[in-house]
Amino acid sequence: MSLPTRQTQLDPRAIALLLLCCVLWGINQVAVKVALTEIGPLWQAGLRSVVAGLLVWLWAASRGVRLFERDGSLGGGLLAGALFAAEFACIFIGLQYTSASRMVVFLYLSPFVVALCMPWIAHGEKLSSKQWTGLLLAFGAVAFAFAEGFSSPHSPTQWWGDALGVAAAVLWAGTTLAIRGTRLAQAQAEKTLLYQLGVSAVALCAAAAFAGEPLPTHWSPRLLGLFGFQAVIVSFASYLVWFWLIRHYAATKLAVFTLSTPLFGLVAGALLLGEGVSTRLVMALAALTAGIVLVNR
């Protein structure tokens, strides 16, 4: 089967789908934080992967995508899945200590870790001086935002949640690099996603049981709605749309639009949770955005 030709310019349909994904990803941190009042972080993350993984499997089966034939991707798949599981453990646990708006800003340190490490995997992707400037600017922005957790924290443990957000960003970057540097680079998008969801489902649910985290015996309508949004809309539908966009449009054009995700996260945290948005955090987001633009030039 021939690969689709990637379009160099984004048409209105692609822009609409991409902005919709960014809105959903920004709101997702709010949904996770609100649901934490009724379900523990590890069970929430693990069961979300269970449901989304089953939906990906059914989707692939309906389209005739072969998920289980041998193609040499098992090692890379297990590595990507383990990193994916650790990333979401950090996010879900971290949201117990820091705000959703801060978490989404720290997560977007990930593109810079990828840019910094990619030359060791793909030697042709070395950074220019302008891109190094963007990288340094982005790291400075994150450090500036992180320092607020010590100088004027909303809670004494905010710095711990912020640190887990940074760790999640590094793990997210590691997942990207694992996919790019292994046989997963040639695998179907559905198979790559199922590796991550399948391994994380097993690992996170096992971790929840081992930690003695209570599993809810009563699922309120609110919890069902929040959980369904995360599992069906975000982890299944939006990720499949994202993979479709990557297959049909230039990745660099798509990357610039994802800059809006932290902004939507800030707005969602402020409007839905009443989280305060400090001047320091807004300044950090602006510098982070400028850094991403420079790195993608």
Short mmCIF file of N, CA, C and O in Angstrom, two decimals, residues 9-118:
data_model
loop_
_atom_site.label_atom_id
_atom_site.label_comp_id
_atom_site.label_asym_id
_atom_site.label_seq_id
_atom_site.Cartn_x
_atom_site.Cartn_y
_atom_site.Cartn_z
N GLN A 9 0.59 22.59 2.72
CA GLN A 9 -0.21 23.65 3.33
C GLN A 9 -1.45 23.04 3.99
O GLN A 9 -2.00 22.05 3.51
N LEU A 10 -1.86 23.65 5.11
CA LEU A 10 -3.04 23.17 5.83
C LEU A 10 -4.29 23.78 5.22
O LEU A 10 -4.40 25.00 5.08
N ASP A 11 -5.25 22.92 4.83
CA ASP A 11 -6.52 23.41 4.31
C ASP A 11 -7.47 23.69 5.47
O ASP A 11 -7.18 23.36 6.63
N PRO A 12 -8.62 24.31 5.22
CA PRO A 12 -9.55 24.65 6.32
C PRO A 12 -9.98 23.44 7.16
O PRO A 12 -10.13 23.56 8.37
N ARG A 13 -10.15 22.28 6.53
CA ARG A 13 -10.54 21.09 7.28
C ARG A 13 -9.45 20.71 8.27
O ARG A 13 -9.74 20.41 9.44
N ALA A 14 -8.19 20.72 7.83
CA ALA A 14 -7.08 20.35 8.70
C ALA A 14 -6.95 21.34 9.86
O ALA A 14 -6.73 20.95 11.01
N ILE A 15 -7.09 22.63 9.57
CA ILE A 15 -6.98 23.64 10.62
C ILE A 15 -8.08 23.46 11.66
O ILE A 15 -7.84 23.53 12.86
N ALA A 16 -9.31 23.20 11.19
CA ALA A 16 -10.42 23.02 12.12
C ALA A 16 -10.21 21.79 13.00
O ALA A 16 -10.41 21.84 14.22
N LEU A 17 -9.77 20.68 12.41
CA LEU A 17 -9.54 19.46 13.18
C LEU A 17 -8.40 19.65 14.17
O LEU A 17 -8.48 19.19 15.32
N LEU A 18 -7.35 20.34 13.74
CA LEU A 18 -6.19 20.54 14.61
C LEU A 18 -6.53 21.43 15.80
O LEU A 18 -6.16 21.13 16.94
N LEU A 19 -7.24 22.51 15.55
CA LEU A 19 -7.63 23.39 16.65
C LEU A 19 -8.58 22.69 17.61
O LEU A 19 -8.51 22.89 18.83
N LEU A 20 -9.47 21.84 17.08
CA LEU A 20 -10.36 21.06 17.93
C LEU A 20 -9.55 20.13 18.85
O LEU A 20 -9.83 20.03 20.05
N CYS A 21 -8.54 19.47 18.28
CA CYS A 21 -7.67 18.61 19.09
C CYS A 21 -6.98 19.41 20.19
O CYS A 21 -6.91 18.96 21.35
N CYS A 22 -6.47 20.58 19.85
CA CYS A 22 -5.75 21.39 20.84
C CYS A 22 -6.68 21.83 21.97
O CYS A 22 -6.28 21.86 23.14
N VAL A 23 -7.93 22.18 21.63
CA VAL A 23 -8.91 22.54 22.66
C VAL A 23 -9.15 21.35 23.59
O VAL A 23 -9.16 21.49 24.83
N LEU A 24 -9.35 20.17 23.00
CA LEU A 24 -9.60 18.97 23.80
C LEU A 24 -8.42 18.64 24.70
O LEU A 24 -8.60 18.29 25.87
N TRP A 25 -7.20 18.75 24.17
CA TRP A 25 -6.01 18.45 24.97
C TRP A 25 -5.84 19.45 26.11
O TRP A 25 -5.37 19.10 27.20
N GLY A 26 -6.19 20.72 25.85
CA GLY A 26 -6.09 21.71 26.91
C GLY A 26 -7.09 21.47 28.02
O GLY A 26 -6.78 21.58 29.21
N ILE A 27 -8.33 21.10 27.64
CA ILE A 27 -9.38 20.83 28.63
C ILE A 27 -9.12 19.53 29.38
O ILE A 27 -9.56 19.36 30.53
N ASN A 28 -8.40 18.60 28.77
CA ASN A 28 -8.21 17.28 29.35
C ASN A 28 -7.60 17.35 30.75
O ASN A 28 -7.99 16.58 31.65
N GLN A 29 -6.64 18.25 30.97
CA GLN A 29 -6.03 18.35 32.30
C GLN A 29 -7.06 18.75 33.36
O GLN A 29 -7.00 18.30 34.51
N VAL A 30 -8.02 19.59 32.96
CA VAL A 30 -9.08 19.99 33.88
C VAL A 30 -9.96 18.79 34.21
O VAL A 30 -10.32 18.56 35.38
N ALA A 31 -10.30 17.99 33.19
CA ALA A 31 -11.14 16.80 33.41
C ALA A 31 -10.46 15.83 34.36
O ALA A 31 -11.10 15.26 35.25
N VAL A 32 -9.15 15.63 34.18
CA VAL A 32 -8.41 14.72 35.07
C VAL A 32 -8.45 15.23 36.50
O VAL A 32 -8.72 14.48 37.45
N LYS A 33 -8.18 16.52 36.69
CA LYS A 33 -8.10 17.09 38.04
C LYS A 33 -9.45 17.01 38.75
O LYS A 33 -9.51 16.67 39.95
N VAL A 34 -10.53 17.31 38.05
CA VAL A 34 -11.86 17.25 38.66
C VAL A 34 -12.20 15.80 39.03
O VAL A 34 -12.73 15.53 40.11
N ALA A 35 -11.88 14.85 38.17
CA ALA A 35 -12.20 13.45 38.44
C ALA A 35 -11.41 12.88 39.61
O ALA A 35 -11.83 11.90 40.22
N LEU A 36 -10.28 13.51 39.96
CA LEU A 36 -9.47 13.02 41.08
C LEU A 36 -10.20 13.08 42.41
O LEU A 36 -9.80 12.43 43.37
N THR A 37 -11.29 13.84 42.48
CA THR A 37 -12.07 13.89 43.72
C THR A 37 -12.88 12.61 43.92
O THR A 37 -13.38 12.36 45.02
N GLU A 38 -13.01 11.78 42.86
CA GLU A 38 -13.82 10.56 42.95
C GLU A 38 -13.06 9.28 42.63
O GLU A 38 -13.55 8.19 42.93
N ILE A 39 -11.91 9.39 42.01
CA ILE A 39 -11.13 8.21 41.63
C ILE A 39 -9.65 8.53 41.74
O ILE A 39 -9.23 9.66 41.44
N GLY A 40 -8.87 7.57 42.20
CA GLY A 40 -7.43 7.78 42.36
C GLY A 40 -6.72 7.98 41.03
O GLY A 40 -7.22 7.57 39.98
N PRO A 41 -5.55 8.59 41.05
CA PRO A 41 -4.84 8.93 39.81
C PRO A 41 -4.43 7.71 38.99
O PRO A 41 -4.53 7.73 37.75
N LEU A 42 -3.95 6.66 39.65
CA LEU A 42 -3.46 5.50 38.89
C LEU A 42 -4.61 4.69 38.28
O LEU A 42 -4.51 4.24 37.13
N TRP A 43 -5.69 4.51 39.04
CA TRP A 43 -6.85 3.82 38.46
C TRP A 43 -7.44 4.64 37.32
O TRP A 43 -7.86 4.09 36.29
N GLN A 44 -7.50 5.94 37.49
CA GLN A 44 -8.07 6.79 36.44
C GLN A 44 -7.26 6.66 35.15
O GLN A 44 -7.81 6.47 34.07
N ALA A 45 -5.93 6.74 35.28
CA ALA A 45 -5.07 6.65 34.10
C ALA A 45 -5.12 5.26 33.49
O ALA A 45 -5.18 5.09 32.27
N GLY A 46 -5.07 4.22 34.35
CA GLY A 46 -5.05 2.85 33.84
C GLY A 46 -6.34 2.45 33.16
O GLY A 46 -6.32 1.88 32.05
N LEU A 47 -7.48 2.74 33.78
CA LEU A 47 -8.76 2.37 33.18
C LEU A 47 -9.04 3.17 31.92
O LEU A 47 -9.68 2.68 30.98
N ARG A 48 -8.55 4.40 31.88
CA ARG A 48 -8.68 5.20 30.65
C ARG A 48 -7.97 4.51 29.49
O ARG A 48 -8.51 4.41 28.38
N SER A 49 -6.78 3.97 29.76
CA SER A 49 -6.05 3.26 28.71
C SER A 49 -6.74 1.97 28.31
O SER A 49 -6.71 1.57 27.14
N VAL A 50 -7.38 1.30 29.28
CA VAL A 50 -8.11 0.07 28.98
C VAL A 50 -9.22 0.35 27.97
O VAL A 50 -9.34 -0.32 26.93
N VAL A 51 -10.05 1.34 28.27
CA VAL A 51 -11.18 1.66 27.41
C VAL A 51 -10.71 2.15 26.04
O VAL A 51 -11.19 1.69 24.99
N ALA A 52 -9.76 3.08 26.02
CA ALA A 52 -9.26 3.61 24.76
C ALA A 52 -8.58 2.52 23.93
O ALA A 52 -8.72 2.47 22.70
N GLY A 53 -7.85 1.61 24.59
CA GLY A 53 -7.19 0.51 23.88
C GLY A 53 -8.19 -0.41 23.22
O GLY A 53 -7.99 -0.84 22.06
N LEU A 54 -9.27 -0.73 23.91
CA LEU A 54 -10.32 -1.57 23.31
C LEU A 54 -10.96 -0.89 22.10
O LEU A 54 -11.24 -1.54 21.08
N LEU A 55 -11.17 0.41 22.20
CA LEU A 55 -11.76 1.14 21.08
C LEU A 55 -10.81 1.17 19.87
O LEU A 55 -11.26 1.04 18.73
N VAL A 56 -9.51 1.34 20.13
CA VAL A 56 -8.54 1.32 19.03
C VAL A 56 -8.52 -0.05 18.36
O VAL A 56 -8.48 -0.16 17.13
N TRP A 57 -8.57 -1.11 19.16
CA TRP A 57 -8.59 -2.47 18.62
C TRP A 57 -9.82 -2.70 17.75
O TRP A 57 -9.73 -3.24 16.65
N LEU A 58 -11.01 -2.27 18.23
CA LEU A 58 -12.24 -2.42 17.44
C LEU A 58 -12.18 -1.59 16.16
O LEU A 58 -12.61 -2.04 15.09
N TRP A 59 -11.64 -0.39 16.26
CA TRP A 59 -11.50 0.48 15.09
C TRP A 59 -10.59 -0.17 14.05
O TRP A 59 -10.92 -0.20 12.86
N ALA A 60 -9.45 -0.68 14.49
CA ALA A 60 -8.50 -1.31 13.57
C ALA A 60 -9.11 -2.56 12.93
O ALA A 60 -8.94 -2.80 11.72
N ALA A 61 -9.84 -3.35 13.73
CA ALA A 61 -10.47 -4.56 13.20
C ALA A 61 -11.50 -4.22 12.13
O ALA A 61 -11.61 -4.90 11.10
N SER A 62 -12.26 -3.16 12.35
CA SER A 62 -13.29 -2.77 11.39
C SER A 62 -12.69 -2.27 10.08
O SER A 62 -13.35 -2.32 9.04
N ARG A 63 -11.45 -1.80 10.15
CA ARG A 63 -10.79 -1.27 8.94
C ARG A 63 -9.78 -2.25 8.35
O ARG A 63 -9.06 -1.91 7.41
N GLY A 64 -9.69 -3.43 8.93
CA GLY A 64 -8.79 -4.45 8.39
C GLY A 64 -7.32 -4.18 8.66
O GLY A 64 -6.46 -4.71 7.95
N VAL A 65 -7.02 -3.39 9.68
CA VAL A 65 -5.62 -3.11 10.03
C VAL A 65 -5.08 -4.28 10.85
O VAL A 65 -5.66 -4.64 11.88
N ARG A 66 -3.97 -4.86 10.42
CA ARG A 66 -3.38 -5.99 11.13
C ARG A 66 -2.50 -5.49 12.27
O ARG A 66 -1.50 -4.82 12.04
N LEU A 67 -2.89 -5.84 13.48
CA LEU A 67 -2.18 -5.33 14.65
C LEU A 67 -1.20 -6.33 15.25
O LEU A 67 -0.27 -5.92 15.94
N PHE A 68 -1.39 -7.61 15.00
CA PHE A 68 -0.65 -8.62 15.76
C PHE A 68 0.32 -9.45 14.92
O PHE A 68 0.87 -10.42 15.41
N GLU A 69 0.54 -9.07 13.67
CA GLU A 69 1.54 -9.80 12.90
C GLU A 69 2.94 -9.34 13.28
O GLU A 69 3.14 -8.19 13.69
N ARG A 70 3.91 -10.24 13.15
CA ARG A 70 5.28 -9.92 13.56
C ARG A 70 5.93 -8.97 12.55
O ARG A 70 5.95 -9.23 11.35
N ASP A 71 6.47 -7.88 13.08
CA ASP A 71 7.15 -6.91 12.21
C ASP A 71 8.39 -6.33 12.88
O ASP A 71 8.94 -5.33 12.42
N GLY A 72 8.83 -6.96 13.97
CA GLY A 72 10.03 -6.49 14.64
C GLY A 72 9.82 -5.28 15.53
O GLY A 72 10.80 -4.70 16.01
N SER A 73 8.56 -4.89 15.77
CA SER A 73 8.30 -3.67 16.55
C SER A 73 8.04 -3.93 18.03
O SER A 73 7.81 -2.97 18.78
N LEU A 74 8.12 -5.20 18.47
CA LEU A 74 7.74 -5.52 19.85
C LEU A 74 8.62 -4.78 20.87
O LEU A 74 8.10 -4.19 21.83
N GLY A 75 9.93 -4.82 20.68
CA GLY A 75 10.83 -4.17 21.64
C GLY A 75 10.56 -2.68 21.75
O GLY A 75 10.43 -2.13 22.85
N GLY A 76 10.45 -2.02 20.62
CA GLY A 76 10.16 -0.59 20.62
C GLY A 76 8.78 -0.29 21.19
O GLY A 76 8.59 0.70 21.89
N GLY A 77 7.82 -1.18 20.91
CA GLY A 77 6.48 -0.99 21.42
C GLY A 77 6.41 -1.09 22.93
O GLY A 77 5.72 -0.29 23.58
N LEU A 78 7.12 -2.07 23.49
CA LEU A 78 7.13 -2.21 24.95
C LEU A 78 7.82 -1.02 25.61
O LEU A 78 7.38 -0.54 26.66
N LEU A 79 8.90 -0.53 24.99
CA LEU A 79 9.60 0.64 25.54
C LEU A 79 8.70 1.87 25.48
O LEU A 79 8.56 2.60 26.47
N ALA A 80 8.07 2.11 24.32
CA ALA A 80 7.19 3.27 24.19
C ALA A 80 6.02 3.17 25.16
O ALA A 80 5.61 4.17 25.78
N GLY A 81 5.48 1.96 25.33
CA GLY A 81 4.37 1.77 26.25
C GLY A 81 4.76 2.04 27.69
O GLY A 81 4.00 2.65 28.46
N ALA A 82 5.96 1.60 28.09
CA ALA A 82 6.42 1.83 29.46
C ALA A 82 6.63 3.32 29.72
O ALA A 82 6.26 3.84 30.79
N LEU A 83 7.22 4.02 28.76
CA LEU A 83 7.42 5.46 28.91
C LEU A 83 6.08 6.20 28.96
O LEU A 83 5.89 7.14 29.74
N PHE A 84 5.14 5.77 28.13
CA PHE A 84 3.80 6.35 28.08
C PHE A 84 3.11 6.18 29.43
O PHE A 84 2.48 7.10 29.96
N ALA A 85 3.23 4.97 30.01
CA ALA A 85 2.62 4.70 31.32
C ALA A 85 3.23 5.59 32.40
O ALA A 85 2.50 6.17 33.23
N ALA A 86 4.55 5.71 32.41
CA ALA A 86 5.22 6.55 33.41
C ALA A 86 4.84 8.02 33.24
O ALA A 86 4.65 8.74 34.24
N GLU A 87 4.71 8.46 32.00
CA GLU A 87 4.31 9.85 31.73
C GLU A 87 2.96 10.16 32.36
O GLU A 87 2.80 11.16 33.07
N PHE A 88 1.99 9.29 32.12
CA PHE A 88 0.64 9.58 32.62
C PHE A 88 0.53 9.36 34.12
O PHE A 88 -0.30 10.00 34.78
N ALA A 89 1.35 8.49 34.68
CA ALA A 89 1.40 8.39 36.14
C ALA A 89 1.86 9.72 36.73
O ALA A 89 1.29 10.21 37.72
N CYS A 90 2.88 10.33 36.12
CA CYS A 90 3.37 11.62 36.60
C CYS A 90 2.31 12.71 36.46
O CYS A 90 2.12 13.54 37.36
N ILE A 91 1.60 12.73 35.33
CA ILE A 91 0.58 13.75 35.11
C ILE A 91 -0.55 13.62 36.13
O ILE A 91 -0.94 14.59 36.79
N PHE A 92 -1.08 12.41 36.25
CA PHE A 92 -2.26 12.23 37.08
C PHE A 92 -1.93 12.42 38.57
O PHE A 92 -2.71 13.01 39.31
N ILE A 93 -0.78 11.93 39.00
CA ILE A 93 -0.37 12.14 40.39
C ILE A 93 -0.03 13.61 40.61
O ILE A 93 -0.39 14.21 41.62
N GLY A 94 0.67 14.21 39.65
CA GLY A 94 1.08 15.60 39.78
C GLY A 94 -0.09 16.56 39.90
O GLY A 94 0.00 17.59 40.59
N LEU A 95 -1.23 16.24 39.24
CA LEU A 95 -2.38 17.13 39.30
C LEU A 95 -3.03 17.16 40.68
O LEU A 95 -3.89 17.99 40.94
N GLN A 96 -2.62 16.27 41.57
CA GLN A 96 -3.07 16.35 42.95
C GLN A 96 -2.39 17.50 43.70
O GLN A 96 -2.87 17.93 44.75
N TYR A 97 -1.26 17.98 43.17
CA TYR A 97 -0.44 18.96 43.89
C TYR A 97 -0.34 20.31 43.19
O TYR A 97 -0.04 21.32 43.84
N THR A 98 -0.53 20.33 41.87
CA THR A 98 -0.42 21.59 41.14
C THR A 98 -1.68 21.81 40.32
O THR A 98 -2.53 20.93 40.20
N SER A 99 -1.81 22.99 39.76
CA SER A 99 -3.02 23.33 39.01
C SER A 99 -2.96 22.73 37.60
O SER A 99 -1.88 22.44 37.06
N ALA A 100 -4.15 22.56 37.00
CA ALA A 100 -4.23 22.05 35.64
C ALA A 100 -3.56 23.01 34.66
O ALA A 100 -2.91 22.59 33.69
N SER A 101 -3.71 24.32 34.89
CA SER A 101 -3.12 25.30 33.99
C SER A 101 -1.59 25.26 34.03
O SER A 101 -0.92 25.40 33.01
N ARG A 102 -1.01 25.05 35.21
CA ARG A 102 0.45 24.94 35.30
C ARG A 102 0.93 23.63 34.67
O ARG A 102 1.95 23.61 33.98
N MET A 103 0.20 22.56 34.90
CA MET A 103 0.60 21.26 34.35
C MET A 103 0.71 21.30 32.83
O MET A 103 1.68 20.81 32.25
N VAL A 104 -0.27 21.92 32.16
CA VAL A 104 -0.26 21.91 30.70
C VAL A 104 0.90 22.73 30.15
O VAL A 104 1.45 22.43 29.08
N VAL A 105 1.33 23.78 30.87
CA VAL A 105 2.48 24.56 30.44
C VAL A 105 3.77 23.73 30.56
O VAL A 105 4.59 23.69 29.64
N PHE A 106 3.93 23.05 31.69
CA PHE A 106 5.14 22.24 31.88
C PHE A 106 5.22 21.09 30.89
O PHE A 106 6.31 20.72 30.45
N LEU A 107 4.08 20.53 30.52
CA LEU A 107 4.08 19.42 29.57
C LEU A 107 4.70 19.82 28.23
O LEU A 107 5.30 19.00 27.54
N TYR A 108 4.55 21.10 27.88
CA TYR A 108 5.06 21.53 26.57
C TYR A 108 6.54 21.88 26.59
O TYR A 108 7.05 22.50 25.66
N LEU A 109 7.22 21.41 27.62
CA LEU A 109 8.68 21.33 27.56
C LEU A 109 9.11 20.20 26.62
O LEU A 109 10.23 20.21 26.10
N SER A 110 8.21 19.25 26.39
CA SER A 110 8.53 18.05 25.62
C SER A 110 9.14 18.32 24.24
O SER A 110 10.13 17.68 23.87
N PRO A 111 8.58 19.23 23.42
CA PRO A 111 9.16 19.44 22.09
C PRO A 111 10.63 19.83 22.11
O PRO A 111 11.38 19.50 21.20
N PHE A 112 11.06 20.49 23.18
CA PHE A 112 12.44 20.94 23.25
C PHE A 112 13.38 19.80 23.62
O PHE A 112 14.52 19.75 23.18
N VAL A 113 12.88 18.89 24.45
CA VAL A 113 13.67 17.70 24.76
C VAL A 113 13.84 16.86 23.50
O VAL A 113 14.93 16.34 23.22
N VAL A 114 12.77 16.76 22.71
CA VAL A 114 12.87 16.03 21.43
C VAL A 114 13.88 16.71 20.52
O VAL A 114 14.74 16.04 19.92
N ALA A 115 13.78 18.03 20.39
CA ALA A 115 14.71 18.75 19.52
C ALA A 115 16.15 18.61 19.97
O ALA A 115 17.07 18.52 19.15
N LEU A 116 16.36 18.56 21.29
CA LEU A 116 17.71 18.43 21.83
C LEU A 116 18.29 17.05 21.57
O LEU A 116 19.48 16.91 21.28
N CYS A 117 17.45 16.02 21.66
CA CYS A 117 17.94 14.64 21.57
C CYS A 117 17.85 14.03 20.17
O CYS A 117 18.53 13.04 19.89
N MET A 118 17.01 14.59 19.31
CA MET A 118 16.79 13.99 18.00
C MET A 118 18.06 13.83 17.15
O MET A 118 18.20 12.83 16.42
#
